Amino acid sequence: MQGARVGQILSRVVVPAWVLTGALFKLTEATPKLLPPKTILPLADKAGIDLYLLLAIVIGLEFLAVAVMLCISRLARPMAIFILSVFCLILIGEMVQGNVVSCGCLGTIKVAPWVMLAIDGALLLGVLAFDPSPLIPASPPKWPVGLALLLAIGGFVLSVREIMPQGKPVEVGGTQPTTPDGPPPIGDPTINPSPAPLPAYWFTGDLDTWPGKSWREIDLFSFMPKWPTGMDTGTRYVVFYSRTCDHCEEMFVKDLFDPQLASLVTAVEVPDSKNGPVTSPNAWPMPQTDVEHLQLPVGCEWIITTPLTFRIVDGVVKCVIEGGHRKCMELE
């Protein structure tokens, strides 16, 4: 009976509390950046699924799982096994695809996939090992099913209500940048004459098709009101970075201190939030380097695993890599 009690606590208290924690983090931050970046995001992008809708559905399904585990004793253990197995499979897929940074399971709190896999795997083994069946009444009451249904419906309604408004298009961008002395100089090749309207979100889904294209064919550059200098002649490195990305800070400190390399680099800061300032209050201090500094505009959910690095030669993309820089900067 002791093992049955352990199983009951796991499947009806510990696992639902764990799943609910992840759902609440996603609901609070309401960004598709929290979807698994190497497995779910590419599939959704290729299928043309709206990422805000997908996020709302994922959160709703997590609320459904929690409602079942809390209210329906006979289904609590099967649901715990199912949801934890799905989590583990996704985490394994993330690791196989090279994600070592964060799975997005706990929002902006970065937890490496292997750490989350260890937690979910341990919970799964516990649920499999301890069967709470001896404590389940032979004829359980029917009302918990109705309660579970009400909680699940409420979870879906809440997730759709909170998530979907975040995906509405915004009227940002498309204006000419100005200089301290007024409008940009006529004929300045770094000024984008007509920046594309910002989408609700942008995802690097077709990265493998970029090498061999002109940088002007890459839609990421079309959103920028100001372009990097010297993009059509010689070799230029363009790196999209975040001031909360540890790998990005390491790149500036260890590699871009070299003036010769830095003079060929344009560093484009990626906003950490769709609606907030470009630079997070928790940002690391920017080192003094000779790189050119630009920014992506606020108003779009930029789903980019930084640093995103380009090597562009005579206007043509020769190398692009997400989550790194050394390969494209020819440092290895």
PDB file of N, CA, C and O in Angstrom, residues 205-231:
ATOM      1  N   GLY A 205      12.886  29.845 -40.282  1.00  0.00           N
ATOM      2  CA  GLY A 205      12.500  28.502 -40.684  1.00  0.00           C
ATOM      3  C   GLY A 205      13.213  27.964 -41.909  1.00  0.00           C
ATOM      4  O   GLY A 205      13.360  26.757 -42.061  1.00  0.00           O
ATOM      5  N   ASP A 206      13.659  28.841 -42.824  1.00  0.00           N
ATOM      6  CA  ASP A 206      14.242  28.374 -44.087  1.00  0.00           C
ATOM      7  C   ASP A 206      15.735  28.672 -44.163  1.00  0.00           C
ATOM      8  O   ASP A 206      16.269  29.009 -45.218  1.00  0.00           O
ATOM      9  N   LEU A 207      16.416  28.528 -43.052  1.00  0.00           N
ATOM     10  CA  LEU A 207      17.833  28.872 -42.942  1.00  0.00           C
ATOM     11  C   LEU A 207      18.692  28.166 -43.990  1.00  0.00           C
ATOM     12  O   LEU A 207      19.609  28.754 -44.567  1.00  0.00           O
ATOM     13  N   ASP A 208      18.401  26.897 -44.274  1.00  0.00           N
ATOM     14  CA  ASP A 208      19.231  26.099 -45.175  1.00  0.00           C
ATOM     15  C   ASP A 208      19.166  26.581 -46.624  1.00  0.00           C
ATOM     16  O   ASP A 208      20.040  26.224 -47.428  1.00  0.00           O
ATOM     17  N   THR A 209      18.166  27.373 -46.955  1.00  0.00           N
ATOM     18  CA  THR A 209      18.023  27.827 -48.344  1.00  0.00           C
ATOM     19  C   THR A 209      18.715  29.162 -48.592  1.00  0.00           C
ATOM     20  O   THR A 209      18.730  29.643 -49.726  1.00  0.00           O
ATOM     21  N   TRP A 210      19.264  29.779 -47.574  1.00  0.00           N
ATOM     22  CA  TRP A 210      19.832  31.118 -47.727  1.00  0.00           C
ATOM     23  C   TRP A 210      21.192  31.156 -48.430  1.00  0.00           C
ATOM     24  O   TRP A 210      21.431  32.080 -49.214  1.00  0.00           O
ATOM     25  N   PRO A 211      22.129  30.225 -48.144  1.00  0.00           N
ATOM     26  CA  PRO A 211      23.421  30.299 -48.840  1.00  0.00           C
ATOM     27  C   PRO A 211      23.246  30.273 -50.358  1.00  0.00           C
ATOM     28  O   PRO A 211      22.478  29.480 -50.906  1.00  0.00           O
ATOM     29  N   GLY A 212      23.957  31.161 -51.026  1.00  0.00           N
ATOM     30  CA  GLY A 212      23.864  31.273 -52.478  1.00  0.00           C
ATOM     31  C   GLY A 212      22.915  32.364 -52.929  1.00  0.00           C
ATOM     32  O   GLY A 212      22.912  32.733 -54.110  1.00  0.00           O
ATOM     33  N   LYS A 213      22.120  32.918 -51.997  1.00  0.00           N
ATOM     34  CA  LYS A 213      21.210  33.996 -52.344  1.00  0.00           C
ATOM     35  C   LYS A 213      21.850  35.348 -52.065  1.00  0.00           C
ATOM     36  O   LYS A 213      22.751  35.469 -51.234  1.00  0.00           O
ATOM     37  N   SER A 214      21.351  36.377 -52.756  1.00  0.00           N
ATOM     38  CA  SER A 214      21.722  37.739 -52.415  1.00  0.00           C
ATOM     39  C   SER A 214      21.141  38.064 -51.037  1.00  0.00           C
ATOM     40  O   SER A 214      20.039  37.607 -50.692  1.00  0.00           O
ATOM     41  N   TRP A 215      21.866  38.861 -50.274  1.00  0.00           N
ATOM     42  CA  TRP A 215      21.349  39.220 -48.949  1.00  0.00           C
ATOM     43  C   TRP A 215      20.029  39.976 -49.045  1.00  0.00           C
ATOM     44  O   TRP A 215      19.209  39.928 -48.142  1.00  0.00           O
ATOM     45  N   ARG A 216      19.786  40.626 -50.187  1.00  0.00           N
ATOM     46  CA  ARG A 216      18.535  41.357 -50.382  1.00  0.00           C
ATOM     47  C   ARG A 216      17.330  40.425 -50.525  1.00  0.00           C
ATOM     48  O   ARG A 216      16.179  40.853 -50.395  1.00  0.00           O
ATOM     49  N   GLU A 217      17.578  39.146 -50.835  1.00  0.00           N
ATOM     50  CA  GLU A 217      16.488  38.174 -50.946  1.00  0.00           C
ATOM     51  C   GLU A 217      16.086  37.606 -49.597  1.00  0.00           C
ATOM     52  O   GLU A 217      15.060  36.921 -49.512  1.00  0.00           O
ATOM     53  N   ILE A 218      16.868  37.849 -48.553  1.00  0.00           N
ATOM     54  CA  ILE A 218      16.558  37.338 -47.222  1.00  0.00           C
ATOM     55  C   ILE A 218      15.594  38.310 -46.552  1.00  0.00           C
ATOM     56  O   ILE A 218      15.940  39.478 -46.317  1.00  0.00           O
ATOM     57  N   ASP A 219      14.385  37.845 -46.240  1.00  0.00           N
ATOM     58  CA  ASP A 219      13.364  38.786 -45.754  1.00  0.00           C
ATOM     59  C   ASP A 219      13.728  39.428 -44.425  1.00  0.00           C
ATOM     60  O   ASP A 219      13.237  40.518 -44.112  1.00  0.00           O
ATOM     61  N   LEU A 220      14.604  38.821 -43.650  1.00  0.00           N
ATOM     62  CA  LEU A 220      15.012  39.420 -42.381  1.00  0.00           C
ATOM     63  C   LEU A 220      15.574  40.825 -42.599  1.00  0.00           C
ATOM     64  O   LEU A 220      15.297  41.747 -41.824  1.00  0.00           O
ATOM     65  N   PHE A 221      16.357  40.990 -43.660  1.00  0.00           N
ATOM     66  CA  PHE A 221      16.951  42.303 -43.940  1.00  0.00           C
ATOM     67  C   PHE A 221      15.910  43.311 -44.425  1.00  0.00           C
ATOM     68  O   PHE A 221      16.108  44.522 -44.284  1.00  0.00           O
ATOM     69  N   SER A 222      14.812  42.821 -44.981  1.00  0.00           N
ATOM     70  CA  SER A 222      13.803  43.745 -45.517  1.00  0.00           C
ATOM     71  C   SER A 222      13.097  44.523 -44.415  1.00  0.00           C
ATOM     72  O   SER A 222      12.517  45.578 -44.674  1.00  0.00           O
ATOM     73  N   PHE A 223      13.126  44.017 -43.177  1.00  0.00           N
ATOM     74  CA  PHE A 223      12.463  44.709 -42.068  1.00  0.00           C
ATOM     75  C   PHE A 223      13.329  45.806 -41.459  1.00  0.00           C
ATOM     76  O   PHE A 223      12.846  46.619 -40.683  1.00  0.00           O
ATOM     77  N   MET A 224      14.607  45.828 -41.802  1.00  0.00           N
ATOM     78  CA  MET A 224      15.528  46.761 -41.179  1.00  0.00           C
ATOM     79  C   MET A 224      15.452  48.133 -41.843  1.00  0.00           C
ATOM     80  O   MET A 224      15.591  48.240 -43.070  1.00  0.00           O
ATOM     81  N   PRO A 225      15.243  49.203 -41.076  1.00  0.00           N
ATOM     82  CA  PRO A 225      15.236  50.541 -41.673  1.00  0.00           C
ATOM     83  C   PRO A 225      16.621  50.992 -42.107  1.00  0.00           C
ATOM     84  O   PRO A 225      16.756  51.818 -43.006  1.00  0.00           O
ATOM     85  N   LYS A 226      17.647  50.422 -41.497  1.00  0.00           N
ATOM     86  CA  LYS A 226      19.031  50.745 -41.869  1.00  0.00           C
ATOM     87  C   LYS A 226      19.794  49.447 -42.044  1.00  0.00           C
ATOM     88  O   LYS A 226      19.724  48.558 -41.212  1.00  0.00           O
ATOM     89  N   TRP A 227      20.513  49.341 -43.164  1.00  0.00           N
ATOM     90  CA  TRP A 227      21.262  48.130 -43.476  1.00  0.00           C
ATOM     91  C   TRP A 227      22.724  48.256 -43.054  1.00  0.00           C
ATOM     92  O   TRP A 227      23.248  49.371 -42.906  1.00  0.00           O
ATOM     93  N   PRO A 228      23.396  47.112 -42.899  1.00  0.00           N
ATOM     94  CA  PRO A 228      24.842  47.158 -42.645  1.00  0.00           C
ATOM     95  C   PRO A 228      25.574  47.790 -43.824  1.00  0.00           C
ATOM     96  O   PRO A 228      25.120  47.729 -44.975  1.00  0.00           O
ATOM     97  N   THR A 229      26.711  48.376 -43.562  1.00  0.00           N
ATOM     98  CA  THR A 229      27.511  49.007 -44.616  1.00  0.00           C
ATOM     99  C   THR A 229      28.318  47.956 -45.381  1.00  0.00           C
ATOM    100  O   THR A 229      28.630  46.880 -44.858  1.00  0.00           O
ATOM    101  N   GLY A 230      28.635  48.285 -46.625  1.00  0.00           N
ATOM    102  CA  GLY A 230      29.546  47.464 -47.418  1.00  0.00           C
ATOM    103  C   GLY A 230      29.055  46.083 -47.743  1.00  0.00           C
ATOM    104  O   GLY A 230      29.859  45.156 -47.903  1.00  0.00           O
ATOM    105  N   MET A 231      27.741  45.900 -47.889  1.00  0.00           N
ATOM    106  CA  MET A 231      27.191  44.558 -48.077  1.00  0.00           C
ATOM    107  C   MET A 231      27.366  44.011 -49.490  1.00  0.00           C
ATOM    108  O   MET A 231      27.207  42.821 -49.710  1.00  0.00           O
TER     109      MET A 231
END
